[in-house]
XYZ file of C-alpha atoms in Angstrom:
445
model
C 19.971 95.096 81.715
C 18.727 95.617 85.082
C 20.086 92.509 85.655
C 18.091 92.398 82.721
C 17.666 89.221 82.237
C 17.661 86.924 79.309
C 18.564 83.435 79.346
C 18.304 80.487 77.199
C 17.207 77.553 79.246
C 14.756 74.713 79.164
C 11.074 75.268 79.308
C 10.156 72.061 80.978
C 11.284 68.910 82.676
C 11.394 67.342 79.239
C 14.456 69.333 78.358
C 18.063 68.610 77.741
C 18.838 72.104 78.855
C 17.079 73.672 81.720
C 17.518 76.096 84.520
C 18.266 75.234 87.148
C 18.174 71.475 87.706
C 18.753 69.578 84.459
C 21.772 69.237 82.263
C 22.825 67.664 79.003
C 23.641 64.004 79.203
C 25.662 62.876 76.263
C 26.734 59.328 76.858
C 26.092 56.073 78.654
C 22.924 54.040 78.902
C 22.002 55.977 82.023
C 22.219 59.213 80.067
C 20.155 57.823 77.222
C 17.607 56.637 79.738
C 17.569 60.126 81.228
C 16.879 61.631 77.806
C 14.137 59.106 77.160
C 12.487 59.852 80.476
C 12.599 63.553 79.727
C 10.877 63.110 76.400
C 13.673 63.682 73.899
C 12.898 60.371 72.239
C 9.411 59.157 71.590
C 6.330 61.035 72.725
C 6.626 63.672 75.405
C 3.737 64.199 77.806
C 1.202 66.649 76.467
C 1.879 69.077 79.272
C 5.468 69.527 78.090
C 4.606 70.316 74.486
C 4.377 74.033 74.556
C 7.857 75.351 73.862
C 8.629 76.392 70.315
C 11.943 74.657 70.801
C 10.604 72.110 73.333
C 13.824 71.788 75.250
C 15.384 75.168 74.713
C 13.796 78.309 75.988
C 14.962 81.715 76.815
C 14.702 83.538 79.936
C 14.425 87.112 79.377
C 15.254 90.398 80.526
C 17.430 90.662 83.293
C 17.583 88.160 81.228
C 19.737 86.413 82.069
C 21.760 84.239 80.184
C 21.611 80.689 81.061
C 22.434 77.868 78.774
C 23.386 74.771 80.723
C 25.886 72.684 78.832
C 27.197 70.160 81.287
C 29.260 67.449 79.686
C 27.475 64.423 80.985
C 27.186 65.115 84.684
C 24.073 63.624 86.281
C 21.354 65.959 87.523
C 20.894 64.460 90.926
C 23.355 65.173 93.658
C 25.171 67.766 91.600
C 27.242 70.154 93.701
C 26.915 73.788 92.652
C 30.227 75.040 91.254
C 32.279 77.562 93.144
C 32.824 80.617 90.999
C 36.591 80.791 91.189
C 39.067 79.748 88.579
C 41.186 77.731 90.985
C 38.163 75.894 92.328
C 36.864 74.877 88.923
C 37.815 71.286 89.623
C 35.909 69.647 92.446
C 39.083 68.050 93.744
C 40.843 71.370 94.388
C 41.843 71.693 98.068
C 39.910 74.311 100.003
C 43.051 76.319 100.812
C 44.063 76.414 97.144
C 40.610 77.604 96.131
C 40.613 80.279 98.811
C 44.084 81.432 97.768
C 43.051 81.677 94.132
C 39.939 83.606 95.066
C 41.963 86.081 97.112
C 44.251 86.548 94.127
C 41.267 87.209 91.854
C 39.918 89.793 94.278
C 43.252 91.592 94.374
C 43.552 91.591 90.591
C 40.029 93.041 90.314
C 40.864 95.715 92.883
C 44.011 96.618 90.993
C 41.807 97.741 88.082
C 40.268 100.694 89.950
C 42.380 103.248 88.075
C 41.580 101.478 84.794
C 37.858 101.586 85.643
C 38.116 105.322 86.282
C 39.600 105.879 82.849
C 37.695 103.354 80.749
C 34.349 102.440 82.356
C 33.098 105.488 84.218
C 33.017 107.609 81.026
C 30.411 105.158 79.681
C 27.922 106.437 82.268
C 25.889 109.427 81.102
C 26.003 112.610 83.238
C 22.646 113.067 84.983
C 21.999 116.485 83.453
C 22.244 115.085 79.922
C 20.698 111.662 80.577
C 17.236 110.775 79.317
C 14.475 110.321 81.868
C 11.210 108.359 81.587
C 9.182 111.566 81.428
C 10.880 112.424 78.109
C 9.032 109.602 76.328
C 5.568 109.870 77.882
C 2.719 112.404 77.843
C 3.474 115.363 80.127
C 1.390 115.070 83.294
C 2.249 118.472 84.781
C -0.721 120.462 86.050
C -1.344 123.767 84.342
C -4.974 124.345 83.753
C -7.345 123.125 81.102
C -4.860 123.422 78.237
C -2.266 121.247 79.970
C -4.891 118.661 80.879
C -6.118 118.584 77.312
C -2.583 118.047 76.033
C -2.050 115.208 78.508
C -5.355 113.596 77.570
C -4.508 113.855 73.893
C -1.070 112.346 74.518
C -2.536 109.402 76.406
C -5.092 108.822 73.654
C -2.317 108.778 71.062
C -0.251 106.347 73.152
C -3.255 104.047 73.581
C -3.994 104.117 69.874
C -0.477 102.899 69.141
C -0.583 100.265 71.900
C -3.880 98.859 70.601
C -2.097 97.116 67.728
C 0.534 95.341 69.843
C -0.159 91.570 69.923
C -0.688 89.824 73.246
C 2.488 87.758 72.905
C 4.561 90.929 72.612
C 2.756 92.378 75.638
C 3.636 89.266 77.660
C 7.294 89.673 76.710
C 7.178 93.360 77.565
C 5.603 92.742 80.963
C 8.080 89.957 81.769
C 10.979 92.227 80.901
C 9.533 95.074 82.933
C 8.929 92.870 85.975
C 12.520 91.691 85.851
C 13.797 95.258 85.467
C 11.759 96.373 88.460
C 13.549 93.879 90.717
C 16.671 96.063 90.484
C 17.217 96.282 94.291
C 17.950 92.556 94.293
C 20.487 92.908 91.501
C 22.390 95.723 93.175
C 22.540 93.590 96.318
C 23.989 90.756 94.255
C 26.574 93.099 92.755
C 27.659 94.055 96.235
C 28.421 90.419 97.027
C 31.296 90.321 94.535
C 34.332 91.122 96.649
C 36.719 93.401 94.813
C 33.915 95.057 92.836
C 31.515 95.959 95.632
C 30.570 99.235 97.285
C 31.707 98.480 100.818
C 30.191 101.531 102.518
C 27.340 102.601 100.255
C 29.164 105.839 99.451
C 32.600 104.510 98.534
C 34.606 106.820 96.233
C 36.390 103.873 94.601
C 35.761 103.595 90.839
C 34.277 100.086 91.020
C 31.744 101.294 93.624
C 30.900 104.388 91.584
C 30.342 102.190 88.529
C 27.940 99.967 90.468
C 25.941 102.928 91.750
C 25.952 104.645 88.354
C 24.886 101.442 86.610
C 22.052 101.057 89.117
C 20.894 104.641 88.587
C 20.751 104.203 84.823
C 19.047 100.819 85.067
C 16.439 102.220 87.431
C 14.969 104.268 84.583
C 14.186 101.161 82.532
C 11.597 99.665 84.858
C 10.101 103.094 85.553
C 9.624 103.853 81.858
C 8.170 100.464 80.924
C 5.903 100.493 83.976
C 4.438 103.892 83.113
C 3.962 102.967 79.473
C 2.054 99.823 80.435
C -0.044 101.752 82.943
C -1.038 104.363 80.374
C -1.594 101.830 77.585
C -4.615 100.241 79.264
C -3.668 96.885 77.730
C -2.632 95.042 80.904
C -3.945 94.272 84.375
C -1.610 96.558 86.306
C -2.545 95.181 89.699
C -1.507 91.688 88.642
C 1.679 93.102 87.109
C 2.484 95.045 90.278
C 1.809 92.005 92.455
C 4.243 90.027 90.299
C 6.942 92.650 90.883
C 6.171 92.540 94.610
C 6.484 88.772 94.719
C 9.737 88.724 92.755
C 11.336 91.200 95.149
C 10.123 89.163 98.128
C 11.260 85.880 96.582
C 14.679 87.256 95.655
C 17.274 85.742 93.391
C 19.060 82.509 94.113
C 22.773 82.790 93.366
C 25.761 80.571 93.911
C 28.203 81.462 96.659
C 30.841 82.562 97.124
C 30.707 85.218 94.431
C 33.853 85.723 92.350
C 34.686 89.030 90.653
C 35.569 87.106 87.494
C 32.188 85.385 87.432
C 30.389 88.645 88.195
C 31.941 90.509 85.267
C 31.440 87.654 82.794
C 27.834 87.268 83.927
C 27.290 91.015 83.623
C 28.629 91.101 80.061
C 26.337 88.273 78.958
C 23.326 89.713 80.735
C 23.742 93.163 79.274
C 24.195 91.949 75.722
C 21.202 89.647 76.045
C 19.100 92.520 77.313
C 20.263 94.698 74.457
C 19.166 92.004 72.008
C 15.822 91.482 73.745
C 14.839 95.142 73.914
C 16.060 95.650 70.365
C 13.834 92.849 69.080
C 10.896 94.221 71.063
C 11.450 97.654 69.512
C 11.399 96.085 66.040
C 8.165 94.190 66.740
C 6.504 97.288 68.212
C 7.400 99.259 65.096
C 6.046 96.533 62.840
C 2.701 96.725 64.642
C 2.473 100.500 64.483
C 3.459 101.474 68.038
C 6.118 104.100 67.417
C 6.172 105.214 71.059
C 6.968 101.706 72.323
C 9.552 101.202 69.582
C 11.328 104.373 70.729
C 11.081 103.394 74.395
C 12.580 99.936 73.840
C 15.200 101.390 71.526
C 16.503 103.864 74.096
C 16.621 101.141 76.767
C 18.514 98.873 74.363
C 21.062 101.637 73.810
C 21.670 101.827 77.569
C 22.204 98.077 77.712
C 24.695 98.321 74.869
C 26.776 100.863 76.797
C 26.674 98.769 79.946
C 27.669 95.688 77.978
C 30.676 97.584 76.653
C 31.839 98.259 80.201
C 31.573 94.686 81.454
C 33.030 93.320 78.222
C 36.059 95.625 78.345
C 36.690 94.795 82.001
C 36.532 91.084 81.245
C 38.901 91.542 78.292
C 41.358 93.321 80.580
C 41.204 90.432 83.048
C 41.848 87.983 80.201
C 45.066 89.902 79.599
C 46.078 89.822 83.273
C 44.940 86.291 84.144
C 44.083 84.294 81.014
C 44.017 80.971 82.827
C 41.716 82.159 85.594
C 39.333 83.860 83.182
C 39.202 80.932 80.746
C 38.322 78.587 83.591
C 35.814 81.030 85.056
C 34.123 81.488 81.685
C 33.894 77.720 81.247
C 32.417 77.445 84.741
C 29.776 80.054 83.897
C 28.878 78.223 80.690
C 28.733 74.809 82.353
C 27.265 75.813 85.644
C 23.909 76.398 87.132
C 23.196 80.046 86.393
C 20.073 81.305 88.083
C 18.157 83.912 86.126
C 17.088 87.080 87.929
C 13.442 86.634 87.015
C 13.218 82.920 87.668
C 11.292 83.328 90.911
C 8.644 85.643 89.474
C 5.098 84.630 90.304
C 1.622 86.077 89.922
C 0.247 83.898 92.709
C -1.569 81.644 90.269
C 1.220 79.783 88.507
C 2.551 76.345 89.261
C 6.007 74.788 89.349
C 8.450 73.675 86.692
C 7.111 74.013 83.182
C 3.919 75.497 84.624
C 5.747 78.349 86.346
C 5.114 81.878 85.187
C 8.776 82.280 84.299
C 8.835 79.149 82.119
C 5.679 80.150 80.260
C 6.934 83.711 79.765
C 10.213 82.347 78.398
C 8.393 80.072 75.965
C 6.388 83.023 74.630
C 9.580 85.073 74.220
C 11.158 82.259 72.193
C 8.142 81.941 69.932
C 7.739 85.703 69.461
C 11.396 86.087 68.515
C 12.131 88.478 71.377
C 14.956 86.265 72.617
C 15.742 82.869 71.130
C 18.153 79.968 71.271
C 19.772 81.342 68.120
C 20.370 84.648 69.892
C 22.091 82.804 72.716
C 24.352 80.932 70.321
C 25.264 84.259 68.738
C 26.139 85.650 72.168
C 28.451 82.765 73.017
C 30.151 83.060 69.647
C 30.493 86.834 70.072
C 32.202 86.672 73.465
C 34.509 83.790 72.586
C 35.642 85.853 69.613
C 35.706 89.200 71.453
C 37.824 87.832 74.294
C 40.044 85.943 71.820
C 39.648 82.692 73.681
C 40.965 80.657 70.751
C 44.168 82.721 70.734
C 45.030 82.159 74.394
C 48.279 80.268 74.746
C 50.815 81.566 77.235
C 49.860 81.147 80.850
C 47.247 78.436 80.402
C 47.330 75.455 82.727
C 46.119 72.047 81.675
C 42.707 72.897 83.083
C 42.811 76.220 81.280
C 43.523 74.526 77.951
C 40.636 72.127 78.497
C 38.395 75.106 79.254
C 39.619 76.799 76.064
C 38.829 73.731 73.958
C 35.364 73.433 75.500
C 34.561 77.116 74.946
C 35.718 77.152 71.333
C 33.435 74.222 70.524
C 30.426 75.487 72.447
C 28.691 77.719 69.878
C 28.536 74.989 67.193
C 27.153 72.590 69.803
C 24.434 75.064 70.730
C 23.513 75.527 67.065
C 23.211 71.781 66.547
C 20.920 71.501 69.553
C 18.875 74.423 68.284
C 18.339 72.693 64.944
C 17.264 69.507 66.703
C 14.875 71.492 68.879
C 13.226 73.176 65.920
C 12.811 69.875 64.071
C 11.192 68.359 67.116
C 8.996 71.420 67.724
C 7.677 71.192 64.172
C 6.175 67.788 65.023
C 4.476 68.974 68.224
C 1.079 70.595 68.394
C 1.332 74.100 69.914
C -0.286 74.705 73.282
C -1.901 77.765 74.811
C -1.616 79.362 78.240
C -3.457 82.175 79.958
C -1.609 85.103 81.535
C -3.105 87.091 84.378
C -1.037 90.066 83.187
C -3.323 90.430 80.161
C -6.629 89.686 81.881
C -6.231 85.911 81.436
C -6.267 86.050 77.660
C -4.641 82.939 76.106
C -1.325 83.130 74.300
C 0.305 80.445 72.159
C 3.424 78.950 73.730
C 4.820 76.809 70.987
């Protein structure tokens, strides 16, 4: 990902699940009232009726995985969780939380030799790595023949791009914008003590991984940006202004950052990005754009390698500290996870369900680029991959409760997905205009 970004969240204030301010309420008259007010029973306001799942949407690329499942805690006055295993319970004394966090940092640092052996080989040597120029018409000067070849290449690319539907273009632009905000994501990575590059040139394996990951991710935004520029299908100035605004707006993250949270978040993000780019490649191929299918396919392959690194590191930490990781994973699943692209704006969008990010996410859900079903698959995959159900020795009472919650989470997500689709089938789809595609309307739900 480039902090790729995909997330499953809510598209509007009428959602059970949303990022970042609303959460599932499962019991009590107050909770039922909350659901009623947010439109889950009875008629929702017309302005909320545009998500294909109504209360579940995805947030894409850099994508960011966010699926807020918060067992009944009210929205208002909610304290953001601290991303440490020991501080998972609000009642934990500050000194205990700090001690646990220090222990997590030291455990993460102890993996430097393991990172050298197992993660760094996943990065491709620069001399053999693909570059954006490999997938685009050659622009090198060289006389009339070279110019003719470039012109012919651009014409061929545009012919393929002409058949790509607007909804796929919106997804592609949203993913590219999120990828282009890579400087923010590297800064966030450097906040995770124990994993960070303390000097900017640190020789430690964790620091080399972060820099190598950044270098490989940097190609993704470059390649998608150049494709869109050459395609002629989008308003590049509006797209570029959106990138500019996202970098200025930044990315809101919880603090303090825990190495456990950072690695879990990275694994989810990378797998979600792999899924998103893979689906985009499939759709591009179906509509006759072989160049775009190849571009998205090669980016998806990068995300798959990066996912492998974060997933293996998390698995190793589950071996070393099963209790801390189980509680951290439960915190990530329950907590307010801010998506990297959430603050994107084209200068014309509104707030909440009218934000550019919410509308982009709704289109991605409808197009099948990243869906609630995909998110449920991700949760199921990681719970199985990290053998959460098999954890036994070393779990505290809180750790066992986290284990029980995590093992039941995927089925809960699937039930909510089914409810969302049944509700969406009864709601008239809405349209929205996107400045990225010259204000052409796209169906949201």
